[in-house]
């Protein structure tokens, strides 16, 4: 059988230089000029079209008017849903349910593909340790190992095989690389990360997606080791293409090749194009520098044509792999069957249920359905905020808000906004307090709206904006149970909110079915099972704060004279209405030979009358190594379901490579010696043991 790459090679031989460069060009808007370019074979891809009619129209131009009839690749950002909005990726990651995350990705992409989108600029796999960074919402948190597993699940979902036997889309791992390390959490900022840290913390999820077969990558806006990522031969050519043997193609981020000029590593659009090409970026997103300058560059430096051949080959291979040559068009009626269909909407609800994290509960939850409730706060009736940072083609009118869900559940409640989400002047606190006076409980929605989260939305404060805290303080005087729902795209500094609340749920930006999932959880119809994937700091001065930090030479020294360094909530933390008790941690062989996996088991008892799910987490520490290593690292987990009073023995087999690391010379090794191990409900609690590799 001829492979896609062989087919692409054959086609490449027939192509002119213009046509090869054309494959490397992606534009955003489709107007008359672009239509002409398509007919001339000078454009290979478009992004952000959300209109199947238009997609088919331009595909017809490519397939009928261009010389070689090469289909276009249409890309878009389907970060957490297309029309049916799923929870933001950070929230989904808190489910620790990889199967569900994969399903969510598949449903989201199926909707988008019904409008002709066959390339998704996701997953975003950037490790993020700084909650000021708005794009923390788009990733899977702070852990490289877990981040890699979530990234893989998303790739499987986005690239799952459709009815025609081809992947529904090509996924795109982004932003390559270390974009999440932006100094000060300021979006697009420089990073200062050593190669060792790159390989240890930032690269693993990217590598994991290559192993999973991801078809494309996106180079990031930032510089890496002082060379901009969108013109960086070390990260793209050496690490990604040579070392990881990535066979797909790399697209730049939006105009990031042209931005090489602003980075001061290029002095013209032409030299930016040259640097991008030499760096290994195969497709130019939107800036037009490849379109305008590659040909003249090749005329002067003919050896560049081999780089262009390689880029075009990679792009054409993906087009063959997607079956675009065979099926370039999308049935315009498909979207009516697919978009917002029952199963997809149900999936948004399933995903939302498992994404919620219960952070505090002084026995006030679940609620008695007969309670008289005061529903208060700026997000209770806000259909926009649950949509999160990437709405794609969503319509906020589809959002089930908490208020709507309370109505649907026939709850006895009254609603008052109390204050505006951001503007401190817009407040109606007294109205809210008066309304709450005769109620049994207060359900208070606080947090940040979706405009404060996502790209270009970094924050210098992580507190509740506007008059929200004032509202909380006024309600606290009533001395009634306060159940706070924290809407956010990031961890926030909410010590006072936690202290003043009797229960607190992190409900993130949960998507279309947000209100339903929250209401079911409040009523105990859904037992919360999410666990945090990012540390919640107590105060901004602690940031960045993450569980897998190094021990340092002086671990017990105080780090601040005026504050402690412990988190408000650690990585892996999350409560349940069930009570889980861990016992009998057994390591099968406490001394294992080289290459032997570590086998262990632990018993988990659900010591309550309620069925629930627990994320059993395994952490380890390398006790002595050639380089400094984290105080703890996640190395395995399992999400288990336990009936009331049920006890289960959970077994783990952990491959030894999981305990390996990069030496100072960047060699990945697994070393002999002692390791500490913990199994428990989060990164700070658990039963301890140890093992040895000999
Ligand atoms: C810029 C963003 O950084 C990237 O994540 C996105 O995929 C592109 N724009 C395209 O929309």
mmCIF file of N, CA, C and O and ligand atoms in Angstrom, residues 47-48 76-77 79 121-122 124 135 138 174-175 179 188 218 221 253-254 285 390 455, ligand 1:
data_model
loop_
_atom_site.group_PDB
_atom_site.id
_atom_site.type_symbol
_atom_site.label_atom_id
_atom_site.label_comp_id
_atom_site.label_asym_id
_atom_site.label_seq_id
_atom_site.Cartn_x
_atom_site.Cartn_y
_atom_site.Cartn_z
ATOM 1 N N UNK A 47 -7.426 29.762 8.262
ATOM 2 C CA UNK A 47 -7.823 29.520 9.647
ATOM 3 C C UNK A 47 -9.024 30.359 10.024
ATOM 4 O O UNK A 47 -9.282 31.411 9.431
ATOM 5 N N UNK A 48 -9.714 29.786 11.011
ATOM 6 C CA UNK A 48 -10.837 30.461 11.658
ATOM 7 C C UNK A 48 -12.056 30.710 10.784
ATOM 8 O O UNK A 48 -12.818 31.633 11.051
ATOM 9 N N UNK A 76 -8.775 25.745 12.961
ATOM 10 C CA UNK A 76 -9.476 26.622 13.899
ATOM 11 C C UNK A 76 -9.104 26.240 15.327
ATOM 12 O O UNK A 76 -8.484 25.204 15.557
ATOM 13 N N UNK A 77 -9.506 27.088 16.266
ATOM 14 C CA UNK A 77 -9.227 26.803 17.682
ATOM 15 C C UNK A 77 -10.458 26.179 18.328
ATOM 16 O O UNK A 77 -11.425 26.886 18.641
ATOM 17 N N UNK A 79 -10.834 24.734 21.397
ATOM 18 C CA UNK A 79 -10.074 24.515 22.630
ATOM 19 C C UNK A 79 -10.898 23.770 23.670
ATOM 20 O O UNK A 79 -10.404 22.901 24.377
ATOM 21 N N UNK A 121 -6.226 23.710 16.439
ATOM 22 C CA UNK A 121 -5.065 24.260 17.144
ATOM 23 C C UNK A 121 -5.154 23.923 18.629
ATOM 24 O O UNK A 121 -5.262 24.801 19.496
ATOM 25 N N UNK A 122 -5.122 22.686 18.922
ATOM 26 C CA UNK A 122 -5.188 22.175 20.283
ATOM 27 C C UNK A 122 -4.675 20.734 20.219
ATOM 28 O O UNK A 122 -4.741 20.124 19.151
ATOM 29 N N UNK A 124 -3.406 22.570 23.903
ATOM 30 C CA UNK A 124 -2.376 23.404 24.473
ATOM 31 C C UNK A 124 -1.795 22.635 25.654
ATOM 32 O O UNK A 124 -2.521 22.252 26.562
ATOM 33 N N UNK A 135 -3.473 32.282 30.266
ATOM 34 C CA UNK A 135 -3.634 31.061 29.470
ATOM 35 C C UNK A 135 -3.459 29.791 30.288
ATOM 36 O O UNK A 135 -3.539 28.688 29.735
ATOM 37 N N UNK A 138 -6.074 27.246 29.633
ATOM 38 C CA UNK A 138 -6.129 26.402 28.436
ATOM 39 C C UNK A 138 -5.372 25.085 28.566
ATOM 40 O O UNK A 138 -5.415 24.249 27.663
ATOM 41 N N UNK A 174 0.557 22.666 21.076
ATOM 42 C CA UNK A 174 1.059 24.044 21.179
ATOM 43 C C UNK A 174 1.258 24.399 22.637
ATOM 44 O O UNK A 174 0.723 23.698 23.508
ATOM 45 N N UNK A 175 1.957 25.451 22.948
ATOM 46 C CA UNK A 175 2.726 26.332 22.063
ATOM 47 C C UNK A 175 4.168 25.950 22.315
ATOM 48 O O UNK A 175 4.659 26.125 23.444
ATOM 49 N N UNK A 179 6.038 28.378 26.582
ATOM 50 C CA UNK A 179 5.248 29.626 26.551
ATOM 51 C C UNK A 179 4.672 29.921 27.944
ATOM 52 O O UNK A 179 4.551 31.079 28.350
ATOM 53 N N UNK A 188 2.886 36.522 26.427
ATOM 54 C CA UNK A 188 3.831 36.809 25.338
ATOM 55 C C UNK A 188 5.215 37.212 25.849
ATOM 56 O O UNK A 188 6.069 37.609 25.065
ATOM 57 N N UNK A 218 2.569 23.718 16.886
ATOM 58 C CA UNK A 218 2.595 25.177 16.687
ATOM 59 C C UNK A 218 3.747 25.765 17.483
ATOM 60 O O UNK A 218 3.897 25.478 18.667
ATOM 61 N N UNK A 221 5.142 32.154 20.706
ATOM 62 C CA UNK A 221 5.519 33.564 20.550
ATOM 63 C C UNK A 221 6.830 33.914 21.262
ATOM 64 O O UNK A 221 7.501 34.866 20.890
ATOM 65 N N UNK A 253 2.799 30.373 15.341
ATOM 66 C CA UNK A 253 1.627 31.016 15.917
ATOM 67 C C UNK A 253 1.342 32.272 15.080
ATOM 68 O O UNK A 253 2.121 32.642 14.194
ATOM 69 N N UNK A 254 0.251 32.909 15.374
ATOM 70 C CA UNK A 254 -0.259 34.037 14.582
ATOM 71 C C UNK A 254 0.834 35.103 14.363
ATOM 72 O O UNK A 254 1.230 35.796 15.292
ATOM 73 N N UNK A 285 1.683 31.234 9.751
ATOM 74 C CA UNK A 285 0.300 31.615 10.049
ATOM 75 C C UNK A 285 0.129 33.116 9.867
ATOM 76 O O UNK A 285 0.661 33.916 10.628
ATOM 77 N N UNK A 390 -12.335 30.372 25.355
ATOM 78 C CA UNK A 390 -12.408 30.110 23.906
ATOM 79 C C UNK A 390 -13.825 29.681 23.544
ATOM 80 O O UNK A 390 -14.124 28.492 23.543
ATOM 81 N N UNK A 455 -6.118 34.142 26.612
ATOM 82 C CA UNK A 455 -5.021 34.845 25.930
ATOM 83 C C UNK A 455 -5.053 36.347 26.180
ATOM 84 O O UNK A 455 -6.108 36.978 26.139
HETATM 85 C C1 LIG B 1 -2.883 32.922 18.745
HETATM 86 C C2 LIG B 1 -2.869 31.937 19.860
HETATM 87 O O1 LIG B 1 -1.691 32.090 20.632
HETATM 88 C C3 LIG B 1 -2.952 30.489 19.405
HETATM 89 O O2 LIG B 1 -3.128 29.682 20.532
HETATM 90 C C4 LIG B 1 -4.060 30.312 18.417
HETATM 91 O O3 LIG B 1 -4.126 28.964 18.016
HETATM 92 C C5 LIG B 1 -3.834 31.225 17.240
HETATM 93 N N1 LIG B 1 -3.835 32.597 17.699
HETATM 94 C C6 LIG B 1 -4.885 31.047 16.147
HETATM 95 O O4 LIG B 1 -6.105 31.503 16.552
#
